[in-house]
Structures are given as C-alpha cells and as structure tokens.
Coordinates of C-alpha atoms and ligand atoms in Angstrom, one line a residue:
X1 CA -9.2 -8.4 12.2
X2 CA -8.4 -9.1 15.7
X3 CA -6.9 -12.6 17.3
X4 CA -7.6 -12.8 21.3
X5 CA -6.6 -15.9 22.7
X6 CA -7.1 -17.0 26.5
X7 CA -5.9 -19.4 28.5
X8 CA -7.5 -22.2 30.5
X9 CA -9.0 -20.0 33.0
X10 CA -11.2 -18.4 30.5
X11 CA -8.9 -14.8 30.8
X12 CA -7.9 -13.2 27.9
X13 CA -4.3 -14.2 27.6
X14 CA -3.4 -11.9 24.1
X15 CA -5.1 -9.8 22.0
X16 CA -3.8 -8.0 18.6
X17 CA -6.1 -6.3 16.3
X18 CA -6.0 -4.0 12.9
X19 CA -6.5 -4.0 9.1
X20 CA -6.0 -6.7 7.2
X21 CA -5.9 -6.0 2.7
X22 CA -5.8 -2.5 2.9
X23 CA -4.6 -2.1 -1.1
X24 CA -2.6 0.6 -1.5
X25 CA -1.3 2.3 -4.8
X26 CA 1.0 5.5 -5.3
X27 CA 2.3 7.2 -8.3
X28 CA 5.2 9.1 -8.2
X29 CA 5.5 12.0 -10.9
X30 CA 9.1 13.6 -11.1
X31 CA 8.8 16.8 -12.6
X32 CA 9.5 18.3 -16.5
X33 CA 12.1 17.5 -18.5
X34 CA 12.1 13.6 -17.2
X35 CA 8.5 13.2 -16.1
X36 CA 9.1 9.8 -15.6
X37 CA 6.2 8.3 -12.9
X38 CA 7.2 5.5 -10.5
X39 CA 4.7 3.4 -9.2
X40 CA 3.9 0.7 -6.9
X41 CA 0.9 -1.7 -5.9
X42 CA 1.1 -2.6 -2.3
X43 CA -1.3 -5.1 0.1
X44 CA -0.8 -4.2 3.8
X45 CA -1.7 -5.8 6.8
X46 CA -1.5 -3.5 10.1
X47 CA -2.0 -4.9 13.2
X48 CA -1.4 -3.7 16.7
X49 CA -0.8 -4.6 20.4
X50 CA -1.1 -2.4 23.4
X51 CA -3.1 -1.7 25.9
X52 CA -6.5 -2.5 24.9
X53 CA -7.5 -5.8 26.8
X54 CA -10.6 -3.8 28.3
X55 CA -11.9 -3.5 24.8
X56 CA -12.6 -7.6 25.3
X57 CA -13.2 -8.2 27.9
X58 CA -15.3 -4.9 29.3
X59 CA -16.5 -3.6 25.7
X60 CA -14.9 -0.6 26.3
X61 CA -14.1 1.0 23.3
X62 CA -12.6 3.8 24.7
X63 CA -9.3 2.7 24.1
X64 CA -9.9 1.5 20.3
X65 CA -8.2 3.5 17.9
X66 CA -11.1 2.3 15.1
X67 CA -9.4 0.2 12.1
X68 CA -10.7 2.0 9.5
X69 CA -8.4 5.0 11.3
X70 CA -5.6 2.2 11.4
X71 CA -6.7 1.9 6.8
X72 CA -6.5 5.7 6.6
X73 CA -3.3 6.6 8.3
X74 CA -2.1 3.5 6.0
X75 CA -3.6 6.0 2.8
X76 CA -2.5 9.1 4.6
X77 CA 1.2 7.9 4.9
X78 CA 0.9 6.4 0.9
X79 CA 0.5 9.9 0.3
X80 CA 3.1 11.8 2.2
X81 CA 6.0 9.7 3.4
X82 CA 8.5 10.0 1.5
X83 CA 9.7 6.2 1.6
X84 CA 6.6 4.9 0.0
X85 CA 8.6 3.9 -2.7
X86 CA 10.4 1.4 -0.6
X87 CA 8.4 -1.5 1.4
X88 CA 10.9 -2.1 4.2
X89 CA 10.7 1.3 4.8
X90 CA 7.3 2.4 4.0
X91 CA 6.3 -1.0 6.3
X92 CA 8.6 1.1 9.1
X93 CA 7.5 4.0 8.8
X94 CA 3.7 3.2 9.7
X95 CA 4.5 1.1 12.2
X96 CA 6.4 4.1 13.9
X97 CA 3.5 6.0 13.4
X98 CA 0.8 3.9 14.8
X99 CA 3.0 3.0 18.2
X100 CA 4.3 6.9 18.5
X101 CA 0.8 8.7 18.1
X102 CA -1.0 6.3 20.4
X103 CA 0.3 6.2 23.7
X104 CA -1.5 3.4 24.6
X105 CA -0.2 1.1 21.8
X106 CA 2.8 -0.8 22.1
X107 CA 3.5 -2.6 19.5
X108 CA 2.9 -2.4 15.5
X109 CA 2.8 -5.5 13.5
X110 CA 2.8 -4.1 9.6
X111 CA 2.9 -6.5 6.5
X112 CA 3.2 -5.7 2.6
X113 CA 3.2 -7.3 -0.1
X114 CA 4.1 -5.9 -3.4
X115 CA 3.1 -6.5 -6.7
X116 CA 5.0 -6.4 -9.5
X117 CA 4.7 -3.8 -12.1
X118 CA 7.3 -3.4 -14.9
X119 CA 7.9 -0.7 -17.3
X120 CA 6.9 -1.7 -20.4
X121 CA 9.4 -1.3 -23.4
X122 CA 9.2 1.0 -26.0
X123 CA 11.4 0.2 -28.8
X124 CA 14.2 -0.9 -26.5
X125 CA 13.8 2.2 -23.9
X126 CA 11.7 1.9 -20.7
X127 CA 8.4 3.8 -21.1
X128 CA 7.9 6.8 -18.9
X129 CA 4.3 6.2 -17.5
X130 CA 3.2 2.4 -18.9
X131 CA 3.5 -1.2 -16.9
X132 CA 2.8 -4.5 -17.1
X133 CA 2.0 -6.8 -14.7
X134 CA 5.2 -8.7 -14.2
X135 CA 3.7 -12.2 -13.1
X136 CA 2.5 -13.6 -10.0
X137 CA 5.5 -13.1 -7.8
X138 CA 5.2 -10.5 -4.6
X139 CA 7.7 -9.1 -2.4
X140 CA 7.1 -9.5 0.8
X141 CA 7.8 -7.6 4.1
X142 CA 7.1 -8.2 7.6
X143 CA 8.0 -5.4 10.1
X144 CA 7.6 -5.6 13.9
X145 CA 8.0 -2.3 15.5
X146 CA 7.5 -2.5 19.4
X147 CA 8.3 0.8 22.1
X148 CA 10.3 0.2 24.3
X149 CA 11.0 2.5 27.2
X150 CA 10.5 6.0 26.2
X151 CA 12.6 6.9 23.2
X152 CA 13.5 3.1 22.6
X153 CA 12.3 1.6 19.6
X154 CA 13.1 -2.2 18.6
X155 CA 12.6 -3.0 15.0
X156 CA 12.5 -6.6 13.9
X157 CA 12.1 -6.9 9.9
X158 CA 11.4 -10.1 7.9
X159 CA 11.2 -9.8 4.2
X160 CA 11.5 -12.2 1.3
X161 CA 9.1 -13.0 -1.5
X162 CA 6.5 -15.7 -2.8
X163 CA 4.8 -16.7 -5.7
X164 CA 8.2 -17.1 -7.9
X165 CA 7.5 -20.0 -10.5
X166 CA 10.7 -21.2 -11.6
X167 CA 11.4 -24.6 -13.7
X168 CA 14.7 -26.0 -15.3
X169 CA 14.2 -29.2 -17.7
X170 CA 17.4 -30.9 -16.3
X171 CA 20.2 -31.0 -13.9
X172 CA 17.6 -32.8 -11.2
X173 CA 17.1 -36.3 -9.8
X174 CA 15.6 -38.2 -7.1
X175 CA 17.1 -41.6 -6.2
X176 CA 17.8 -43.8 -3.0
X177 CA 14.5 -42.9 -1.7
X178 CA 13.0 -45.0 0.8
X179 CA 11.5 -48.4 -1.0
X180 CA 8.9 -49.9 0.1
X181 CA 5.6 -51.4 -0.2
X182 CA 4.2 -48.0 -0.3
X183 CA 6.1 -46.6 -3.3
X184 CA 5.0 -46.5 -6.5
X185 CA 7.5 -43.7 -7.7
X186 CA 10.4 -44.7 -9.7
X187 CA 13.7 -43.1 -9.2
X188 CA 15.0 -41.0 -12.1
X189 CA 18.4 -39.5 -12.3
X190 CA 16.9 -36.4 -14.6
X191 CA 13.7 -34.8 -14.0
X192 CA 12.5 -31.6 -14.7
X193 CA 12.3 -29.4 -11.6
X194 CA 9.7 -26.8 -11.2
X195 CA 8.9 -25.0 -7.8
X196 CA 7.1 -22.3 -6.6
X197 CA 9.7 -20.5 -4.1
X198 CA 8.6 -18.8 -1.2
X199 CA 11.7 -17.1 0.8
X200 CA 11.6 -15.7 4.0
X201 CA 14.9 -14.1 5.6
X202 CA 14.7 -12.2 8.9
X203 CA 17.1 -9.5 9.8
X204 CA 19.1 -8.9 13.5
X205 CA 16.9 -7.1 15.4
X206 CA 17.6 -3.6 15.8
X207 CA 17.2 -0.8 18.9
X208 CA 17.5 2.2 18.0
X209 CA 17.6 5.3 20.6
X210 CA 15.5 8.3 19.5
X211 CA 15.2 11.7 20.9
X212 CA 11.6 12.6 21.1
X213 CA 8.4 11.5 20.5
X214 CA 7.1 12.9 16.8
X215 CA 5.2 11.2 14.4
X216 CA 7.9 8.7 13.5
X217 CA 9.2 10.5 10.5
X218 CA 12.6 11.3 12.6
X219 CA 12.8 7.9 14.5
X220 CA 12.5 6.0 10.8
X221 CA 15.0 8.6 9.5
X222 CA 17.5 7.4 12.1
X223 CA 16.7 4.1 11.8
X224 CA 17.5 3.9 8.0
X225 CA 20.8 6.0 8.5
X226 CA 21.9 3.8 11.4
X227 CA 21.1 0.6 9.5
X228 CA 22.9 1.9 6.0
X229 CA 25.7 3.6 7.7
X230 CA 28.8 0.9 7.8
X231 CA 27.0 -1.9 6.9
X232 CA 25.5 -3.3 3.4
X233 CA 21.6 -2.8 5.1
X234 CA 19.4 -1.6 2.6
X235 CA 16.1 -3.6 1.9
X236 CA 15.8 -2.9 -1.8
X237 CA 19.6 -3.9 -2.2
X238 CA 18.7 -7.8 -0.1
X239 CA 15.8 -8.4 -2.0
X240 CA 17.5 -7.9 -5.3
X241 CA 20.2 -9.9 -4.6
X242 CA 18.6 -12.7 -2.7
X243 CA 16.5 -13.2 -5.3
X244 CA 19.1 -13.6 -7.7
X245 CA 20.6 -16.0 -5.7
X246 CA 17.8 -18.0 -5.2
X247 CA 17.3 -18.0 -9.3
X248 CA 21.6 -19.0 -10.0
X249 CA 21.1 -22.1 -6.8
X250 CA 18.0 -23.2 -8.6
X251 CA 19.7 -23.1 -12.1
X252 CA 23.0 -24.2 -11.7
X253 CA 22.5 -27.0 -8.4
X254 CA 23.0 -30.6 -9.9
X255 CA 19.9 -31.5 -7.5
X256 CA 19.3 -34.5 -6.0
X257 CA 16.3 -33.6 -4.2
X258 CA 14.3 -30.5 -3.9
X259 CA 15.3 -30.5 0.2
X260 CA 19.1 -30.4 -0.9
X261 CA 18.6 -27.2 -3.2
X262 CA 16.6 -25.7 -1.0
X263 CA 19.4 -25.8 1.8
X264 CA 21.9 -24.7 -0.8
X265 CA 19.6 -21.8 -1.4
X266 CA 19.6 -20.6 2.5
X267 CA 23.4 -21.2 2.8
X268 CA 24.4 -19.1 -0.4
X269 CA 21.8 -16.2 1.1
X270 CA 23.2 -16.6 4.9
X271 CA 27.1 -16.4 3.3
X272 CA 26.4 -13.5 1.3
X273 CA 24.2 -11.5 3.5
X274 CA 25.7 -11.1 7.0
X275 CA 22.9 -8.6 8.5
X276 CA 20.3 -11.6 8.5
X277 CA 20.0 -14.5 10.9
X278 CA 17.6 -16.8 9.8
X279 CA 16.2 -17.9 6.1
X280 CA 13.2 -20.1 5.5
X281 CA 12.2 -21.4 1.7
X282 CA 9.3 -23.2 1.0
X283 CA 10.0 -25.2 -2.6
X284 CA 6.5 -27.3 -3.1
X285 CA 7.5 -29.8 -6.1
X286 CA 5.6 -28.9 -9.1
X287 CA 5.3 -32.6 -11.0
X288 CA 5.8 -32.5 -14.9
X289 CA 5.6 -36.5 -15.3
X290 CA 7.3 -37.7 -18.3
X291 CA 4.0 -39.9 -20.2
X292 CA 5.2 -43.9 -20.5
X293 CA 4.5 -44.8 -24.1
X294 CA 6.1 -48.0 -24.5
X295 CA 2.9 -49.5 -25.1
X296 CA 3.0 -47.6 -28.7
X297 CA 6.9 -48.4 -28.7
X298 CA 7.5 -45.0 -28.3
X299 CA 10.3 -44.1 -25.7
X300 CA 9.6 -41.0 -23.9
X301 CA 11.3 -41.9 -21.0
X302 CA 15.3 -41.8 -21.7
X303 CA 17.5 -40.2 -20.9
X304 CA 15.4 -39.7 -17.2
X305 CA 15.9 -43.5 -17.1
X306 CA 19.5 -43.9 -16.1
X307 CA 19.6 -45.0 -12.8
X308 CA 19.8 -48.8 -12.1
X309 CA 17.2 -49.0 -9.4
X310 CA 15.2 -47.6 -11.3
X311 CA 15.0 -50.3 -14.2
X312 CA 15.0 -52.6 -11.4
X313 CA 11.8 -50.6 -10.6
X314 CA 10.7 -51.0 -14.0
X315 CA 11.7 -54.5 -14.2
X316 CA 9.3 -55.5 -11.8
X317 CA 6.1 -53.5 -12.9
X318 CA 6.8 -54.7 -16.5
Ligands
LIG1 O1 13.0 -33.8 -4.5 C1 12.1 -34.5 -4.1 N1 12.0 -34.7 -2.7 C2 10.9 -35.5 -2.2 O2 10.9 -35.6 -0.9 C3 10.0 -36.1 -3.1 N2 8.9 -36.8 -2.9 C4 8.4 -37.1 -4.1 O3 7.4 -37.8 -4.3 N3 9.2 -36.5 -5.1 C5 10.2 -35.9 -4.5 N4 11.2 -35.1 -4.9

C-alpha cells in the first residue's frame, strides 16, 4: 500500500507506504492454577514516512525496508511485547519500533482494529479458554508516532470505535424540518431511533524525551508511565467509558434529531474526559418506518402521530 501524491509540477510532493490488513491474533496462557487464556483478534494497518522519495522517483529500492518486513515485525511484536494485550499500546509500541530501528524513517502511521471476543459463560462463571464473537463492533486505534530530533518522540493517538448498532423504540422525534415542495416525510414526535455509531476521539499530543535509541521497548515504557502518572490516561480505561457514555446519551436523550444527540454524545465525552481534544461521531439513521394501514382501518401509526404539523401533513395527502 503506498499513496504518493505530486504536485502540479509533476514532483513527487508525498509519499507514505506499508501494510495494510495484516490480521493478527495472540493468546495469552497464564500459567497453573488459573490457566485462564486471554485473547485478542487485531487488523492492523502500518504505514510509514521517511526518507524514501528516491524509491519513486529513481526506483531505488535501496532505501525500502520491504512490507512484508513491515507484516513480520507486526507478527514478531504480537509475539513478544508485552502490551499486545492492549491496542493503544500495542499500536505504540510498533510504531516506535519501525521509526527507532530505521534510521531513515521518520514517521510511523499504525492502525488497529479489534474485534470482539467475549468469554463465553459457563453456568454463570466466565469460561477459561472459550469466546464468542461479540457482534460487529471494533475498537479502533489510530497512532501517529513521528521522531523528532534525536531522542524526541511525538505521539499523536486517536481511538474510538465503529460498527456499534444501537436502537431505542422511543424517546425520538423529528419535527420543524424544512417543508417544502421537496418533502414527502412527515414529522413525528416518536420514532424509533436506530444508528450505527462510529466514534472517533483524539488525544493531546504528546512529546516525550527518551534517552537512547533501542528498539522502542523503553521509549513506549516511558511513554505509558508519563501518560498514566497524574493523569486519568489509560486507553483501555477511555474506551470503556466513552463507550458507555455513548450507549447512556443514546438511551436516555429525549432526541429531536439524530444531529442533536449526536452533539450531546461529544459534549458528555469532552466533559468527562479532559486528556482529549477533539471527538467526531458519525450516527447514519437506520429507518424502521412504521407501515400506514388505514386503508384496512388498522392504526399503526399512533402514538408517533402527535404532532400537529404533522396531521396537517397528513391532512393534505389524505
Ligand atoms: O434526525 C434526523 N435528522 C435528519 O436530518 C433527518 N433527515 C431525515 O430524512 N430523517 C432525519 N432524522
């Protein structure tokens, strides 16, 4: 995967290139008496920039570290790190690998998306070594790791999820819309509501001093004590919570339009979370349309038809 771009006088203005759906799965054994195995399912995307133009523009592939080295240092690191249990971290760590063993590469763009596994239940305990696939929902996590002058690294982490189906069956409306000759939907003061949320919430960018160079075991070890240390930082801990957040919004907002939830959603997770600086939902409206059967003198359609303009609508299509 690679995305040069050039500008109008035909030079090569950018280039990033890596591995895109590298799939990634690690199991976790704790030893005897437990022996309890934690797993996780990852999709990761690992792209870099750095000093590589020549491989464009002069075929010079002298200064390509090969993707498929980019895929096995993705496995290698699966293996050994020991914060493959976590994606924020696991996302960090590789990226401080690829931009501290290559000299020549500045910055590492690393992306993963977890699936969900849950333990499944075995008469009301959780089963040591069995999982179930927990829906369509991922977690996602964006991590932009980019060396700066020697022993600086800058961190810049996005994370969030997608995929989360959600759908209450009242406490949602949509009136006072624009009417016009153009609009044939009628305004109903209770719908159901049913969305599938994709959440995106960026964290302050970090710099974070480091000693030497290494393999970026030690610079990710610092960078994980210096984010936890005096603040609430902790990946696992945001995720959780934002995505409880997002569910209570959702549940409890008397909505009068999917764009006024939504904004709800990103001002509960911006008062709650001071460490991030920016949250972006996408909430496309999933349509569960009541059926009109007054032709068999059947009402289907109270109570979502409460609201005046509405029968006004009705009124005139009648
Ligand atoms: O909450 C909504 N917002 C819209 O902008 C819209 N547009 C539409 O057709 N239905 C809805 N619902």
């Amino acid at each position: 995967m690679s995305t040069p771009t050039s500008n109008e006088s035909g030079r090569l203005a950018a280039a990033r290139y890596g591995k895109d759906k590298i799939r990634v799965f690690r199991v976790v054994r704790e030893p005897a008496p437990s022996k309890v195995h934690h797993i996780v399912e990852y999709i990761v995307t690992a792209l870099v920039e750095g000093d590589f133009d020549t491989s464009f523009t002069q075929a010079d592939n002298s200064v390509v570290v090969a993707t498929d080295s980019i895929k096995n240092i993705t496995y290698y690191l699966a293996k050994t790190s020991p914060h493959v249990l976590d994606p924020t971290r696991f996302a960090l760590h590789l990226g401080t690998v690829l931009v501290s063993k290559y000299a020549h590469l500045h910055r590492a763009y690393i992306t993963v998306q977890q699936l969900r596994w849950a333990r499944i239940d075995e008469s009301g305990a959780p089963h040591t070594h069995a999982f179930w696939r927990d829906g369509d929902e991922k977690k996602v996590v964006r991590a932009e790791i980019e060396k700066l002058a020697a022993g600086k690294l800058t961190a810049r982490v996005a994370a969030g999820l997608s995929d989360l189906l959600v759908l209450k069956t009242t406490g949602s409306a949509f009136e006072n819309f624009v009417r016009d000759e153009f609009t044939t939907l009628l305004e109903v003061s209770d719908r159901i509501f049913s969305t599938s949320v994709d959440l995106t919430y960026r964290f302050k960018p970090l710099t974070i001093n480091v000693g030497g160079a290494g393999d970026g075991l030690e610079l990710l070890e610092e960078w994980v004590e210096g984010r936890e240390k005096g603040s609430a930082w902790d990946g696992e801990e945001v995720a959780k919570a934002a995505r409880q957040t997002t569910l209570e919004v959702f549940a409890t907002d008397e909505s009068a339009s999917v764009q006024a939830t939504l904004y709800k959603m990103g001002q509960a997770l911006l008062a709650h979370h001071s460490q991030l600086d920016n949250v972006s939902y996408s909430l496309p409206n999933k349509h569960y349309i009541p059926v009109d059967m007054r032709y068999i003198n059947e009402d289907n359609l109270t109570p979502l038809v409460a609201a005046p303009r509405f029968r006004k609508s009705l009124a005139c299509t009648d």
